[in-house]
PDB file of C-alpha atoms and ligand atoms in Angstrom:
ATOM      1  CA  UNK A 720      81.481 -12.011  86.636  1.00 42.00           C
ATOM      2  CA  UNK A 721      84.727 -13.870  87.286  1.00 45.00           C
ATOM      3  CA  UNK A 722      86.657 -12.202  84.520  1.00 46.00           C
ATOM      4  CA  UNK A 723      88.974 -10.535  87.026  1.00 60.00           C
ATOM      5  CA  UNK A 724      90.732 -13.891  87.626  1.00 78.00           C
ATOM      6  CA  UNK A 725      90.640 -13.538  91.404  1.00 87.00           C
ATOM      7  CA  UNK A 726      88.488 -16.580  91.596  1.00 90.00           C
ATOM      8  CA  UNK A 727      87.320 -19.366  89.351  1.00 91.00           C
ATOM      9  CA  UNK A 728      83.950 -20.899  90.074  1.00 93.00           C
ATOM     10  CA  UNK A 729      82.575 -24.221  88.905  1.00 95.00           C
ATOM     11  CA  UNK A 730      80.670 -27.248  90.083  1.00 97.00           C
ATOM     12  CA  UNK A 731      83.078 -30.207  90.325  1.00 97.00           C
ATOM     13  CA  UNK A 732      82.036 -33.661  89.208  1.00 97.00           C
ATOM     14  CA  UNK A 733      84.873 -35.382  91.062  1.00 96.00           C
ATOM     15  CA  UNK A 734      83.953 -37.334  94.171  1.00 97.00           C
ATOM     16  CA  UNK A 735      85.911 -39.262  96.795  1.00 97.00           C
ATOM     17  CA  UNK A 736      85.705 -42.319  94.544  1.00 96.00           C
ATOM     18  CA  UNK A 737      88.067 -40.540  92.143  1.00 97.00           C
ATOM     19  CA  UNK A 738      90.626 -39.895  94.865  1.00 97.00           C
ATOM     20  CA  UNK A 739      92.927 -42.904  95.225  1.00 97.00           C
ATOM     21  CA  UNK A 740      93.851 -43.893  98.765  1.00 96.00           C
ATOM     22  CA  UNK A 741      93.926 -41.221 101.497  1.00 96.00           C
ATOM     23  CA  UNK A 742      91.267 -43.186 103.367  1.00 96.00           C
ATOM     24  CA  UNK A 743      92.057 -41.633 106.750  1.00 93.00           C
ATOM     25  CA  UNK A 744      91.903 -38.152 105.309  1.00 94.00           C
ATOM     26  CA  UNK A 745      88.593 -38.850 103.603  1.00 96.00           C
ATOM     27  CA  UNK A 746      87.189 -40.305 106.798  1.00 95.00           C
ATOM     28  CA  UNK A 747      88.133 -37.220 108.767  1.00 91.00           C
ATOM     29  CA  UNK A 748      86.619 -34.917 106.171  1.00 92.00           C
ATOM     30  CA  UNK A 749      83.463 -36.994 105.978  1.00 93.00           C
ATOM     31  CA  UNK A 750      82.997 -36.823 109.720  1.00 89.00           C
ATOM     32  CA  UNK A 751      83.692 -33.136 110.093  1.00 84.00           C
ATOM     33  CA  UNK A 752      82.332 -31.630 106.895  1.00 83.00           C
ATOM     34  CA  UNK A 753      80.078 -33.861 104.904  1.00 88.00           C
ATOM     35  CA  UNK A 754      77.950 -35.695 107.454  1.00 89.00           C
ATOM     36  CA  UNK A 755      77.113 -32.573 109.502  1.00 85.00           C
ATOM     37  CA  UNK A 756      75.723 -31.057 106.320  1.00 83.00           C
ATOM     38  CA  UNK A 757      73.724 -34.143 105.415  1.00 86.00           C
ATOM     39  CA  UNK A 758      72.426 -34.921 108.900  1.00 88.00           C
ATOM     40  CA  UNK A 759      72.350 -31.585 110.710  1.00 84.00           C
ATOM     41  CA  UNK A 760      69.997 -32.748 113.515  1.00 88.00           C
ATOM     42  CA  UNK A 761      72.221 -35.628 114.527  1.00 88.00           C
ATOM     43  CA  UNK A 762      75.327 -33.508 114.663  1.00 85.00           C
ATOM     44  CA  UNK A 763      73.573 -30.599 116.369  1.00 84.00           C
ATOM     45  CA  UNK A 764      72.821 -32.986 119.224  1.00 87.00           C
ATOM     46  CA  UNK A 765      76.587 -33.233 119.707  1.00 85.00           C
ATOM     47  CA  UNK A 766      76.993 -29.491 119.433  1.00 82.00           C
ATOM     48  CA  UNK A 767      78.450 -29.755 115.944  1.00 77.00           C
ATOM     49  CA  UNK A 768      77.329 -27.617 113.040  1.00 72.00           C
ATOM     50  CA  UNK A 769      77.985 -27.803 109.345  1.00 71.00           C
ATOM     51  CA  UNK A 770      80.620 -25.577 107.836  1.00 71.00           C
ATOM     52  CA  UNK A 771      84.039 -24.624 109.068  1.00 74.00           C
ATOM     53  CA  UNK A 772      87.493 -24.622 107.695  1.00 86.00           C
ATOM     54  CA  UNK A 773      90.183 -27.105 106.923  1.00 90.00           C
ATOM     55  CA  UNK A 774      93.861 -26.747 106.191  1.00 93.00           C
ATOM     56  CA  UNK A 775      95.517 -29.394 104.051  1.00 95.00           C
ATOM     57  CA  UNK A 776      99.283 -29.559 103.958  1.00 95.00           C
ATOM     58  CA  UNK A 777     101.853 -31.790 102.350  1.00 95.00           C
ATOM     59  CA  UNK A 778     104.139 -32.206  99.353  1.00 96.00           C
ATOM     60  CA  UNK A 779     103.039 -30.960  95.925  1.00 95.00           C
ATOM     61  CA  UNK A 780     100.946 -33.106  93.628  1.00 96.00           C
ATOM     62  CA  UNK A 781      99.551 -35.434  96.283  1.00 97.00           C
ATOM     63  CA  UNK A 782      95.944 -34.446  95.843  1.00 96.00           C
ATOM     64  CA  UNK A 783      95.142 -31.410  97.993  1.00 97.00           C
ATOM     65  CA  UNK A 784      93.371 -29.526  95.222  1.00 97.00           C
ATOM     66  CA  UNK A 785      91.845 -32.710  93.872  1.00 97.00           C
ATOM     67  CA  UNK A 786      90.538 -33.609  97.328  1.00 97.00           C
ATOM     68  CA  UNK A 787      89.057 -30.135  97.850  1.00 97.00           C
ATOM     69  CA  UNK A 788      87.207 -30.436  94.541  1.00 98.00           C
ATOM     70  CA  UNK A 789      85.996 -33.890  95.521  1.00 97.00           C
ATOM     71  CA  UNK A 790      84.586 -32.511  98.777  1.00 95.00           C
ATOM     72  CA  UNK A 791      82.530 -30.077  96.700  1.00 96.00           C
ATOM     73  CA  UNK A 792      81.523 -32.942  94.405  1.00 97.00           C
ATOM     74  CA  UNK A 793      80.434 -35.061  97.362  1.00 95.00           C
ATOM     75  CA  UNK A 794      78.094 -32.409  98.726  1.00 93.00           C
ATOM     76  CA  UNK A 795      76.977 -31.069  95.364  1.00 94.00           C
ATOM     77  CA  UNK A 796      78.475 -27.717  96.157  1.00 94.00           C
ATOM     78  CA  UNK A 797      79.936 -24.935  94.088  1.00 97.00           C
ATOM     79  CA  UNK A 798      83.698 -24.603  94.116  1.00 97.00           C
ATOM     80  CA  UNK A 799      85.518 -21.284  94.203  1.00 97.00           C
ATOM     81  CA  UNK A 800      89.267 -21.394  93.657  1.00 96.00           C
ATOM     82  CA  UNK A 801      90.845 -18.230  95.045  1.00 94.00           C
ATOM     83  CA  UNK A 802      94.045 -16.896  93.525  1.00 86.00           C
ATOM     84  CA  UNK A 803      95.742 -15.366  96.563  1.00 89.00           C
ATOM     85  CA  UNK A 804      98.627 -13.982  94.548  1.00 87.00           C
ATOM     86  CA  UNK A 805      96.213 -12.090  92.321  1.00 88.00           C
ATOM     87  CA  UNK A 806      94.474 -10.656  95.364  1.00 90.00           C
ATOM     88  CA  UNK A 807      97.807  -9.674  96.879  1.00 87.00           C
ATOM     89  CA  UNK A 808      98.810  -7.898  93.708  1.00 85.00           C
ATOM     90  CA  UNK A 809      96.081  -5.302  94.322  1.00 86.00           C
ATOM     91  CA  UNK A 810      96.296  -2.243  96.516  1.00 87.00           C
ATOM     92  CA  UNK A 811      95.937  -2.496 100.269  1.00 86.00           C
ATOM     93  CA  UNK A 812      92.247  -2.089 100.996  1.00 89.00           C
ATOM     94  CA  UNK A 813      91.217  -3.280  97.587  1.00 91.00           C
ATOM     95  CA  UNK A 814      92.528  -6.768  98.432  1.00 91.00           C
ATOM     96  CA  UNK A 815      90.507  -7.044 101.621  1.00 93.00           C
ATOM     97  CA  UNK A 816      87.443  -5.684  99.900  1.00 94.00           C
ATOM     98  CA  UNK A 817      87.719  -8.291  97.163  1.00 93.00           C
ATOM     99  CA  UNK A 818      88.226 -11.119  99.613  1.00 95.00           C
ATOM    100  CA  UNK A 819      85.075 -10.030 101.422  1.00 95.00           C
ATOM    101  CA  UNK A 820      83.161  -9.973  98.123  1.00 94.00           C
ATOM    102  CA  UNK A 821      84.280 -13.510  97.387  1.00 94.00           C
ATOM    103  CA  UNK A 822      82.885 -14.728 100.694  1.00 94.00           C
ATOM    104  CA  UNK A 823      79.638 -12.846 100.060  1.00 94.00           C
ATOM    105  CA  UNK A 824      79.348 -14.486  96.701  1.00 94.00           C
ATOM    106  CA  UNK A 825      80.017 -17.896  98.244  1.00 93.00           C
ATOM    107  CA  UNK A 826      77.100 -17.328 100.626  1.00 91.00           C
ATOM    108  CA  UNK A 827      74.856 -16.518  97.682  1.00 92.00           C
ATOM    109  CA  UNK A 828      75.981 -19.747  96.016  1.00 92.00           C
ATOM    110  CA  UNK A 829      75.801 -22.068  98.997  1.00 88.00           C
ATOM    111  CA  UNK A 830      76.586 -24.798  99.574  1.00 90.00           C
ATOM    112  CA  UNK A 831      79.974 -23.657  98.456  1.00 93.00           C
ATOM    113  CA  UNK A 832      83.563 -24.726  98.983  1.00 95.00           C
ATOM    114  CA  UNK A 833      86.103 -21.911  98.889  1.00 96.00           C
ATOM    115  CA  UNK A 834      89.561 -23.234  98.090  1.00 97.00           C
ATOM    116  CA  UNK A 835      92.587 -21.115  98.952  1.00 96.00           C
ATOM    117  CA  UNK A 836      95.729 -22.542  97.426  1.00 93.00           C
ATOM    118  CA  UNK A 837      99.241 -21.512  98.527  1.00 91.00           C
ATOM    119  CA  UNK A 838      98.054 -20.088 101.792  1.00 92.00           C
ATOM    120  CA  UNK A 839     101.724 -19.645 102.693  1.00 87.00           C
ATOM    121  CA  UNK A 840     101.693 -16.586 100.419  1.00 87.00           C
ATOM    122  CA  UNK A 841     100.336 -14.959 103.569  1.00 86.00           C
ATOM    123  CA  UNK A 842     103.331 -14.968 105.834  1.00 79.00           C
ATOM    124  CA  UNK A 843     107.064 -15.031 105.906  1.00 66.00           C
ATOM    125  CA  UNK A 844     107.674 -12.147 103.566  1.00 67.00           C
ATOM    126  CA  UNK A 845     110.538  -9.863 104.554  1.00 70.00           C
ATOM    127  CA  UNK A 846     109.600  -6.796 102.586  1.00 79.00           C
ATOM    128  CA  UNK A 847     107.960  -4.391 105.053  1.00 80.00           C
ATOM    129  CA  UNK A 848     105.280  -3.008 102.731  1.00 80.00           C
ATOM    130  CA  UNK A 849     104.329  -6.436 101.611  1.00 81.00           C
ATOM    131  CA  UNK A 850     104.316  -7.683 105.190  1.00 84.00           C
ATOM    132  CA  UNK A 851     101.845  -4.995 106.170  1.00 87.00           C
ATOM    133  CA  UNK A 852      99.679  -5.886 103.200  1.00 88.00           C
ATOM    134  CA  UNK A 853      99.712  -9.567 104.067  1.00 89.00           C
ATOM    135  CA  UNK A 854      98.850  -8.814 107.664  1.00 89.00           C
ATOM    136  CA  UNK A 855      95.802  -6.800 106.569  1.00 91.00           C
ATOM    137  CA  UNK A 856      94.649  -9.631 104.355  1.00 92.00           C
ATOM    138  CA  UNK A 857      95.208 -12.214 107.091  1.00 91.00           C
ATOM    139  CA  UNK A 858      93.034 -10.125 109.402  1.00 91.00           C
ATOM    140  CA  UNK A 859      90.303  -9.947 106.797  1.00 94.00           C
ATOM    141  CA  UNK A 860      90.497 -13.702 106.263  1.00 93.00           C
ATOM    142  CA  UNK A 861      90.206 -14.269 110.018  1.00 91.00           C
ATOM    143  CA  UNK A 862      87.134 -12.041 110.091  1.00 91.00           C
ATOM    144  CA  UNK A 863      85.576 -14.039 107.301  1.00 91.00           C
ATOM    145  CA  UNK A 864      86.380 -17.346 109.005  1.00 88.00           C
ATOM    146  CA  UNK A 865      84.836 -16.113 112.261  1.00 85.00           C
ATOM    147  CA  UNK A 866      81.797 -14.993 110.290  1.00 84.00           C
ATOM    148  CA  UNK A 867      81.367 -18.452 108.824  1.00 81.00           C
ATOM    149  CA  UNK A 868      81.373 -20.053 112.238  1.00 69.00           C
ATOM    150  CA  UNK A 869      78.743 -17.759 113.636  1.00 63.00           C
ATOM    151  CA  UNK A 870      76.361 -17.991 110.688  1.00 60.00           C
ATOM    152  CA  UNK A 871      76.511 -21.692 109.922  1.00 64.00           C
ATOM    153  CA  UNK A 872      76.351 -20.776 106.289  1.00 70.00           C
ATOM    154  CA  UNK A 873      77.142 -23.984 104.483  1.00 85.00           C
ATOM    155  CA  UNK A 874      80.235 -22.282 103.198  1.00 89.00           C
ATOM    156  CA  UNK A 875      83.369 -24.325 103.658  1.00 90.00           C
ATOM    157  CA  UNK A 876      86.880 -23.048 103.462  1.00 93.00           C
ATOM    158  CA  UNK A 877      89.615 -25.431 102.455  1.00 95.00           C
ATOM    159  CA  UNK A 878      93.110 -24.019 102.302  1.00 95.00           C
ATOM    160  CA  UNK A 879      96.282 -25.747 101.171  1.00 95.00           C
ATOM    161  CA  UNK A 880      99.985 -25.250 101.534  1.00 93.00           C
ATOM    162  CA  UNK A 881     103.203 -27.129 100.776  1.00 92.00           C
ATOM    163  CA  UNK A 882     105.025 -25.180 103.451  1.00 89.00           C
ATOM    164  CA  UNK A 883     102.951 -24.936 106.639  1.00 87.00           C
ATOM    165  CA  UNK A 884     105.981 -23.574 108.490  1.00 85.00           C
ATOM    166  CA  UNK A 885     105.779 -20.325 106.483  1.00 84.00           C
ATOM    167  CA  UNK A 886     102.201 -19.646 107.467  1.00 84.00           C
ATOM    168  CA  UNK A 887     101.308 -16.528 109.357  1.00 83.00           C
ATOM    169  CA  UNK A 888     101.079 -17.763 112.946  1.00 82.00           C
ATOM    170  CA  UNK A 889      97.717 -16.049 113.418  1.00 84.00           C
ATOM    171  CA  UNK A 890      96.256 -18.510 110.933  1.00 85.00           C
ATOM    172  CA  UNK A 891      97.533 -21.491 112.871  1.00 79.00           C
ATOM    173  CA  UNK A 892      95.966 -20.547 116.171  1.00 78.00           C
ATOM    174  CA  UNK A 893      93.147 -22.781 117.408  1.00 73.00           C
ATOM    175  CA  UNK A 894      89.697 -21.821 116.233  1.00 71.00           C
ATOM    176  CA  UNK A 895      90.973 -20.521 112.911  1.00 78.00           C
ATOM    177  CA  UNK A 896      91.623 -23.414 110.638  1.00 82.00           C
ATOM    178  CA  UNK A 897      90.008 -25.863 112.992  1.00 70.00           C
ATOM    179  CA  UNK A 898      91.130 -28.969 111.144  1.00 81.00           C
ATOM    180  CA  UNK A 899      94.717 -29.455 110.073  1.00 85.00           C
ATOM    181  CA  UNK A 900      95.248 -32.476 107.878  1.00 92.00           C
ATOM    182  CA  UNK A 901      98.445 -33.916 106.411  1.00 94.00           C
ATOM    183  CA  UNK A 902      98.091 -35.206 102.862  1.00 96.00           C
ATOM    184  CA  UNK A 903     101.025 -37.601 102.483  1.00 96.00           C
ATOM    185  CA  UNK A 904     102.580 -39.120  99.367  1.00 96.00           C
ATOM    186  CA  UNK A 905     100.716 -42.312  98.417  1.00 97.00           C
ATOM    187  CA  UNK A 906     101.836 -45.650  99.872  1.00 97.00           C
ATOM    188  CA  UNK A 907     102.458 -48.622  97.600  1.00 98.00           C
ATOM    189  CA  UNK A 908      98.871 -49.910  97.629  1.00 98.00           C
ATOM    190  CA  UNK A 909      97.579 -46.381  97.108  1.00 98.00           C
ATOM    191  CA  UNK A 910      99.881 -45.913  94.135  1.00 98.00           C
ATOM    192  CA  UNK A 911      98.433 -49.044  92.581  1.00 98.00           C
ATOM    193  CA  UNK A 912      94.925 -47.667  93.125  1.00 98.00           C
ATOM    194  CA  UNK A 913      95.807 -44.292  91.611  1.00 98.00           C
ATOM    195  CA  UNK A 914      97.411 -45.924  88.546  1.00 98.00           C
ATOM    196  CA  UNK A 915      94.256 -48.015  88.119  1.00 98.00           C
ATOM    197  CA  UNK A 916      92.042 -44.927  88.362  1.00 98.00           C
ATOM    198  CA  UNK A 917      94.051 -43.039  85.768  1.00 98.00           C
ATOM    199  CA  UNK A 918      94.124 -46.011  83.375  1.00 98.00           C
ATOM    200  CA  UNK A 919      90.431 -46.837  83.710  1.00 97.00           C
ATOM    201  CA  UNK A 920      88.597 -47.012  80.417  1.00 96.00           C
ATOM    202  CA  UNK A 921      91.739 -46.827  78.274  1.00 97.00           C
ATOM    203  CA  UNK A 922      92.799 -49.642  75.939  1.00 96.00           C
ATOM    204  CA  UNK A 923      95.277 -51.776  77.840  1.00 96.00           C
ATOM    205  CA  UNK A 924      96.804 -55.197  77.873  1.00 92.00           C
ATOM    206  CA  UNK A 925      97.230 -57.333  80.940  1.00 94.00           C
ATOM    207  CA  UNK A 926      99.011 -55.100  83.405  1.00 97.00           C
ATOM    208  CA  UNK A 927     100.697 -55.791  86.703  1.00 98.00           C
ATOM    209  CA  UNK A 928     100.209 -52.449  88.343  1.00 98.00           C
ATOM    210  CA  UNK A 929     101.514 -53.716  91.661  1.00 98.00           C
ATOM    211  CA  UNK A 930     104.968 -53.990  90.091  1.00 98.00           C
ATOM    212  CA  UNK A 931     104.867 -50.378  88.931  1.00 98.00           C
ATOM    213  CA  UNK A 932     103.570 -49.344  92.343  1.00 98.00           C
ATOM    214  CA  UNK A 933     106.538 -51.057  93.949  1.00 98.00           C
ATOM    215  CA  UNK A 934     109.021 -49.221  91.747  1.00 96.00           C
ATOM    216  CA  UNK A 935     107.569 -45.744  92.297  1.00 97.00           C
ATOM    217  CA  UNK A 936     108.360 -45.046  95.919  1.00 96.00           C
ATOM    218  CA  UNK A 937     107.655 -41.414  96.889  1.00 96.00           C
ATOM    219  CA  UNK A 938     105.981 -40.652  93.570  1.00 97.00           C
ATOM    220  CA  UNK A 939     103.072 -38.238  93.971  1.00 97.00           C
ATOM    221  CA  UNK A 940      99.630 -38.757  92.469  1.00 98.00           C
ATOM    222  CA  UNK A 941     100.570 -36.143  89.889  1.00 97.00           C
ATOM    223  CA  UNK A 942     103.752 -38.107  89.041  1.00 97.00           C
ATOM    224  CA  UNK A 943     101.708 -41.276  88.574  1.00 98.00           C
ATOM    225  CA  UNK A 944      99.246 -39.448  86.380  1.00 98.00           C
ATOM    226  CA  UNK A 945     102.190 -38.339  84.276  1.00 98.00           C
ATOM    227  CA  UNK A 946     103.410 -41.940  83.937  1.00 98.00           C
ATOM    228  CA  UNK A 947     100.021 -42.921  82.583  1.00 98.00           C
ATOM    229  CA  UNK A 948     100.078 -39.960  80.212  1.00 98.00           C
ATOM    230  CA  UNK A 949     103.534 -40.934  78.916  1.00 98.00           C
ATOM    231  CA  UNK A 950     102.361 -44.524  78.444  1.00 98.00           C
ATOM    232  CA  UNK A 951      99.332 -43.382  76.509  1.00 98.00           C
ATOM    233  CA  UNK A 952     101.661 -41.458  74.262  1.00 97.00           C
ATOM    234  CA  UNK A 953     103.759 -44.552  73.545  1.00 97.00           C
ATOM    235  CA  UNK A 954     100.640 -46.535  72.700  1.00 97.00           C
ATOM    236  CA  UNK A 955      99.426 -43.740  70.430  1.00 97.00           C
ATOM    237  CA  UNK A 956     102.718 -43.726  68.582  1.00 97.00           C
ATOM    238  CA  UNK A 957     102.347 -47.441  67.922  1.00 97.00           C
ATOM    239  CA  UNK A 958      98.799 -46.864  66.797  1.00 96.00           C
ATOM    240  CA  UNK A 959      99.947 -44.297  64.257  1.00 96.00           C
ATOM    241  CA  UNK A 960     102.361 -46.861  62.836  1.00 96.00           C
ATOM    242  CA  UNK A 961     100.105 -49.900  62.816  1.00 95.00           C
ATOM    243  CA  UNK A 962      96.786 -48.195  62.178  1.00 95.00           C
ATOM    244  CA  UNK A 963      95.157 -50.347  64.862  1.00 95.00           C
ATOM    245  CA  UNK A 964      94.131 -49.633  68.424  1.00 95.00           C
ATOM    246  CA  UNK A 965      97.252 -50.437  70.425  1.00 96.00           C
ATOM    247  CA  UNK A 966      96.829 -51.245  74.108  1.00 97.00           C
ATOM    248  CA  UNK A 967      98.980 -49.709  76.824  1.00 98.00           C
ATOM    249  CA  UNK A 968     101.507 -52.328  77.904  1.00 98.00           C
ATOM    250  CA  UNK A 969     103.413 -53.134  81.065  1.00 98.00           C
ATOM    251  CA  UNK A 970     106.532 -52.102  79.221  1.00 97.00           C
ATOM    252  CA  UNK A 971     105.111 -48.642  78.469  1.00 98.00           C
ATOM    253  CA  UNK A 972     104.427 -48.090  82.139  1.00 98.00           C
ATOM    254  CA  UNK A 973     107.773 -49.451  83.193  1.00 98.00           C
ATOM    255  CA  UNK A 974     109.663 -47.209  80.806  1.00 98.00           C
ATOM    256  CA  UNK A 975     107.623 -44.174  81.748  1.00 98.00           C
ATOM    257  CA  UNK A 976     108.260 -44.803  85.445  1.00 97.00           C
ATOM    258  CA  UNK A 977     111.972 -45.091  84.819  1.00 97.00           C
ATOM    259  CA  UNK A 978     112.058 -41.781  82.980  1.00 95.00           C
ATOM    260  CA  UNK A 979     110.312 -39.841  85.743  1.00 93.00           C
ATOM    261  CA  UNK A 980     111.443 -39.189  89.228  1.00 91.00           C
ATOM    262  CA  UNK A 981     109.607 -38.839  92.482  1.00 93.00           C
ATOM    263  CA  UNK A 982     108.892 -35.172  93.022  1.00 92.00           C
ATOM    264  CA  UNK A 983     107.996 -35.551  96.700  1.00 92.00           C
ATOM    265  CA  UNK A 984     111.617 -36.456  97.499  1.00 88.00           C
ATOM    266  CA  UNK A 985     112.595 -32.782  97.240  1.00 85.00           C
ATOM    267  CA  UNK A 986     109.961 -31.705  99.728  1.00 85.00           C
TER     268      UNK A 986
HETATM  269  P1  LIG B 762     100.110 -28.545  94.846  1.00 83.34           P
HETATM  270  O1  LIG B 762     100.539 -28.515  96.256  1.00 83.34           O
HETATM  271  O2  LIG B 762     101.236 -28.522  93.862  1.00 83.34           O
HETATM  272  O3  LIG B 762      98.992 -27.595  94.508  1.00 83.34           O
HETATM  273  P2  LIG B 762      98.212 -30.675  95.171  1.00 83.34           P
HETATM  274  O4  LIG B 762      98.516 -31.464  96.380  1.00 83.34           O
HETATM  275  O5  LIG B 762      97.106 -29.675  95.232  1.00 83.34           O
HETATM  276  O6  LIG B 762      99.544 -30.015  94.629  1.00 83.34           O
HETATM  277  P3  LIG B 762      96.710 -31.817  93.057  1.00 83.34           P
HETATM  278  O7  LIG B 762      96.684 -30.611  92.164  1.00 83.34           O
HETATM  279  O8  LIG B 762      95.501 -32.116  93.817  1.00 83.34           O
HETATM  280  O9  LIG B 762      97.943 -31.717  94.022  1.00 83.34           O
HETATM  281  O10 LIG B 762      97.132 -33.095  92.231  1.00 83.34           O
HETATM  282  C1  LIG B 762      97.614 -33.020  90.902  1.00 83.34           C
HETATM  283  C2  LIG B 762      96.965 -34.099  90.065  1.00 83.34           C
HETATM  284  O11 LIG B 762      97.424 -35.368  90.492  1.00 83.34           O
HETATM  285  C3  LIG B 762      95.452 -34.125  90.237  1.00 83.34           C
HETATM  286  O12 LIG B 762      94.798 -33.400  89.235  1.00 83.34           O
HETATM  287  C4  LIG B 762      95.117 -35.585  90.165  1.00 83.34           C
HETATM  288  O13 LIG B 762      94.768 -35.945  88.874  1.00 83.34           O
HETATM  289  C5  LIG B 762      96.382 -36.295  90.536  1.00 83.34           C
HETATM  290  N1  LIG B 762      96.300 -36.868  91.900  1.00 83.34           N
HETATM  291  C6  LIG B 762      97.044 -36.521  92.971  1.00 83.34           C
HETATM  292  N2  LIG B 762      96.744 -37.281  94.041  1.00 83.34           N
HETATM  293  C7  LIG B 762      95.768 -38.130  93.647  1.00 83.34           C
HETATM  294  C8  LIG B 762      95.027 -39.165  94.280  1.00 83.34           C
HETATM  295  N3  LIG B 762      95.226 -39.489  95.561  1.00 83.34           N
HETATM  296  N4  LIG B 762      94.099 -39.826  93.561  1.00 83.34           N
HETATM  297  C9  LIG B 762      93.904 -39.533  92.266  1.00 83.34           C
HETATM  298  N5  LIG B 762      94.560 -38.557  91.608  1.00 83.34           N
HETATM  299  C10 LIG B 762      95.490 -37.872  92.273  1.00 83.34           C
END
C-alpha cells in the first residue's frame, strides 16, 4: 500500500531508554503524550485528553526523528513517516487529498504516531505557484490537526524542523502545534551516555568515555554515532590482520573524534 513513497509505516522497537540524555524533553513528552494515553481517566479529570501534536526543533542529528520513533515505541504505536517533499511534488489538490488519506489511514492503525520531517518545507518559498500550493497544504494540515483534537483519536502528530523561523506562521499559532520543544545538542554527560549506548554489546577494551565526551563539544548524537562507527572500522581492520576479535580501544575513539567535526556548530 505504501509503494507511492509518500509515507513509510512501521512499528518502532526503540524506546526512551535508547535515547541518550534529553531528560527534560522526555519528561515533557511523557506528561503530555504518553501518560494521558495510559491513564485516560486521571488526565480527563484535569481536562486533558490523549493525542495532540508536538513540534520538535533544533540542529540536525540531535535525535528528533529518533525521539519520535521512541515515542511510538513507548506506546506500542505504529509510526508513519511522511515525506512532505514527495507530497508537495504532486499537483495542487492531489497533495491535500493524499495528506487526508494518510490521516485516515493513521486512524485505522491507531494508536499511531505521524511524523512530519522538514516541516519548514511548508513556508518561506518565494515562487508564487509554489507558495499557493504550500498554503493549500498548510490549510489541509490545520484541518487534520483540528480533527485530531476533536476526535481524541489516539493519533499523534510529531513534526520536526531545523529551521523553525521558516515555518508558515499559521502553523506556529497557538492551538496548532500545541507543544513546541527544543531538542538541543547533547551536553557532556549526555554525550558520554550516547557513546555508551552506541558501543553497548560491542567488543571493547577499558574505555574512558568521559574523556571523549569532553573533547566532543557541540557534537550531535549522529556525530557521536559516526565516531563509534569509525572506531568499529578500525577494530575490524585489526581483526582482519590478526585473525582474532579485536576490541575497540580508547585510541580508536580518540582518533575518530579528531577526524570528525561538530556538525551542530554550523546551525
Ligand atoms: P535531522 O534534523 O537531520 O532530521 P534529527 O534531529 O532528526 O536530524 P536523528 O535522525 O534523530 O536526528 O538522529 C540521527 C541519528 O543519531 C539517530 O539515528 C541516532 O542513532 C543518533 N542519535 C541522535 N541523538 C541521539 C540521542 N540523544 N541518543 C541516541 N542516539 C541519538
